[in-house]
Amino acid sequence: MFENNAICKLLNIKYPIFQGGMAWIGTAELASAVSNAGGLGIIGAGHMPPEILRAEIQKCKGWTDKPFGVNVMLMKWAKED
C-alpha cells in the first residue's frame, strides 16, 4: 500500500508512522516495537544521561534490525540564580 511513498522509501519503513520522542517514555522497548511493526520508532533522550542513552540505543539495536531514531532535545534551559 505504501511501497511508493517517498518517506517510506527514504527511511526504509513499511508505514509512514513516526513515534513521538516522549522523553523517558519513548524507551528502547517502545521504539523497537514501533520499528518492528513497520513504523519509525524514536528513543526520547530528553535529559537522559549519556550512559543511559547509550544503553537504550544498544538495547534497541539488539531488539530490532529496522530503522529507529533518537530525539535529542537541543533546547538549553536558563539557569536561574
PDB file of C-alpha atoms in Angstrom:
ATOM      1  CA  MET A   1       0.000   0.000   0.000  1.00  0.00           C
ATOM      2  CA  PHE A   2       2.783   2.481   0.908  1.00  0.00           C
ATOM      3  CA  GLU A   3       5.547   0.967  -1.220  1.00  0.00           C
ATOM      4  CA  ASN A   4       5.629   4.108  -3.418  1.00  0.00           C
ATOM      5  CA  ASN A   5       5.527   6.563  -0.504  1.00  0.00           C
ATOM      6  CA  ALA A   6       8.633   8.795  -0.641  1.00  0.00           C
ATOM      7  CA  ILE A   7       9.077   8.911   3.159  1.00  0.00           C
ATOM      8  CA  CYS A   8       8.767   5.134   3.464  1.00  0.00           C
ATOM      9  CA  LYS A   9      11.354   4.655   0.735  1.00  0.00           C
ATOM     10  CA  LEU A  10      13.723   7.242   2.217  1.00  0.00           C
ATOM     11  CA  LEU A  11      13.603   5.808   5.749  1.00  0.00           C
ATOM     12  CA  ASN A  12      13.170   2.160   4.725  1.00  0.00           C
ATOM     13  CA  ILE A  13       9.974   1.750   6.755  1.00  0.00           C
ATOM     14  CA  LYS A  14       6.714  -0.021   5.849  1.00  0.00           C
ATOM     15  CA  TYR A  15       4.242   2.608   7.088  1.00  0.00           C
ATOM     16  CA  PRO A  16       4.572   6.428   7.258  1.00  0.00           C
ATOM     17  CA  ILE A  17       4.129   6.412  11.048  1.00  0.00           C
ATOM     18  CA  PHE A  18       6.618   8.126  13.367  1.00  0.00           C
ATOM     19  CA  GLN A  19       6.537   7.567  17.092  1.00  0.00           C
ATOM     20  CA  GLY A  20       6.831  10.769  19.135  1.00  0.00           C
ATOM     21  CA  GLY A  21      10.062  11.312  21.079  1.00  0.00           C
ATOM     22  CA  MET A  22       8.413  11.445  24.536  1.00  0.00           C
ATOM     23  CA  ALA A  23      11.312  11.747  26.990  1.00  0.00           C
ATOM     24  CA  TRP A  24      11.566   8.819  29.434  1.00  0.00           C
ATOM     25  CA  ILE A  25       8.526   7.119  27.823  1.00  0.00           C
ATOM     26  CA  GLY A  26       9.996   6.578  24.356  1.00  0.00           C
ATOM     27  CA  THR A  27      12.380   3.893  25.553  1.00  0.00           C
ATOM     28  CA  ALA A  28      14.201   1.191  23.598  1.00  0.00           C
ATOM     29  CA  GLU A  29      11.310  -1.176  24.299  1.00  0.00           C
ATOM     30  CA  LEU A  30       8.702   1.116  22.706  1.00  0.00           C
ATOM     31  CA  ALA A  31      10.956   2.305  19.875  1.00  0.00           C
ATOM     32  CA  SER A  32      11.925  -1.222  18.848  1.00  0.00           C
ATOM     33  CA  ALA A  33       8.276  -2.357  18.980  1.00  0.00           C
ATOM     34  CA  VAL A  34       7.186   0.512  16.707  1.00  0.00           C
ATOM     35  CA  SER A  35      10.060  -0.161  14.308  1.00  0.00           C
ATOM     36  CA  ASN A  36       9.350  -3.897  14.254  1.00  0.00           C
ATOM     37  CA  ALA A  37       5.707  -3.096  13.424  1.00  0.00           C
ATOM     38  CA  GLY A  38       6.793  -1.097  10.356  1.00  0.00           C
ATOM     39  CA  GLY A  39       6.879   2.484  11.637  1.00  0.00           C
ATOM     40  CA  LEU A  40       9.800   4.605  12.790  1.00  0.00           C
ATOM     41  CA  GLY A  41      10.455   4.133  16.497  1.00  0.00           C
ATOM     42  CA  ILE A  42      12.084   7.021  18.334  1.00  0.00           C
ATOM     43  CA  ILE A  43      14.020   6.903  21.605  1.00  0.00           C
ATOM     44  CA  GLY A  44      13.231  10.078  23.545  1.00  0.00           C
ATOM     45  CA  ALA A  45      16.540  11.258  25.004  1.00  0.00           C
ATOM     46  CA  GLY A  46      15.187  14.295  26.891  1.00  0.00           C
ATOM     47  CA  HIS A  47      17.565  14.975  29.787  1.00  0.00           C
ATOM     48  CA  MET A  48      18.793  11.382  29.772  1.00  0.00           C
ATOM     49  CA  PRO A  49      22.397  10.991  30.917  1.00  0.00           C
ATOM     50  CA  PRO A  50      24.722   9.848  28.104  1.00  0.00           C
ATOM     51  CA  GLU A  51      25.427   6.428  29.615  1.00  0.00           C
ATOM     52  CA  ILE A  52      21.704   5.637  29.903  1.00  0.00           C
ATOM     53  CA  LEU A  53      21.032   6.864  26.354  1.00  0.00           C
ATOM     54  CA  ARG A  54      23.906   4.734  25.070  1.00  0.00           C
ATOM     55  CA  ALA A  55      22.403   1.694  26.831  1.00  0.00           C
ATOM     56  CA  GLU A  56      18.949   2.415  25.349  1.00  0.00           C
ATOM     57  CA  ILE A  57      20.427   2.645  21.832  1.00  0.00           C
ATOM     58  CA  GLN A  58      22.284  -0.646  22.308  1.00  0.00           C
ATOM     59  CA  LYS A  59      19.124  -2.354  23.609  1.00  0.00           C
ATOM     60  CA  CYS A  60      17.128  -1.061  20.632  1.00  0.00           C
ATOM     61  CA  LYS A  61      19.787  -2.322  18.212  1.00  0.00           C
ATOM     62  CA  GLY A  62      19.512  -5.726  19.872  1.00  0.00           C
ATOM     63  CA  TRP A  63      15.718  -5.840  19.642  1.00  0.00           C
ATOM     64  CA  THR A  64      15.267  -4.668  16.039  1.00  0.00           C
ATOM     65  CA  ASP A  65      17.122  -4.690  12.765  1.00  0.00           C
ATOM     66  CA  LYS A  66      14.784  -1.976  11.467  1.00  0.00           C
ATOM     67  CA  PRO A  67      15.493   1.769  11.364  1.00  0.00           C
ATOM     68  CA  PHE A  68      14.883   3.822  14.512  1.00  0.00           C
ATOM     69  CA  GLY A  69      15.778   7.307  15.645  1.00  0.00           C
ATOM     70  CA  VAL A  70      16.796   9.262  18.717  1.00  0.00           C
ATOM     71  CA  ASN A  71      15.082  12.515  19.643  1.00  0.00           C
ATOM     72  CA  VAL A  72      17.777  14.748  21.130  1.00  0.00           C
ATOM     73  CA  MET A  73      16.447  17.925  22.703  1.00  0.00           C
ATOM     74  CA  LEU A  74      18.670  20.856  21.737  1.00  0.00           C
ATOM     75  CA  MET A  75      16.961  23.419  23.930  1.00  0.00           C
ATOM     76  CA  LYS A  76      19.094  24.785  26.736  1.00  0.00           C
ATOM     77  CA  TRP A  77      17.289  25.791  29.886  1.00  0.00           C
ATOM     78  CA  ALA A  78      18.353  29.042  31.505  1.00  0.00           C
ATOM     79  CA  LYS A  79      19.680  28.562  34.992  1.00  0.00           C
ATOM     80  CA  GLU A  80      18.040  30.830  37.494  1.00  0.00           C
ATOM     81  CA  ASP A  81      20.193  32.157  40.322  1.00  0.00           C
TER      82      ASP A  81
END
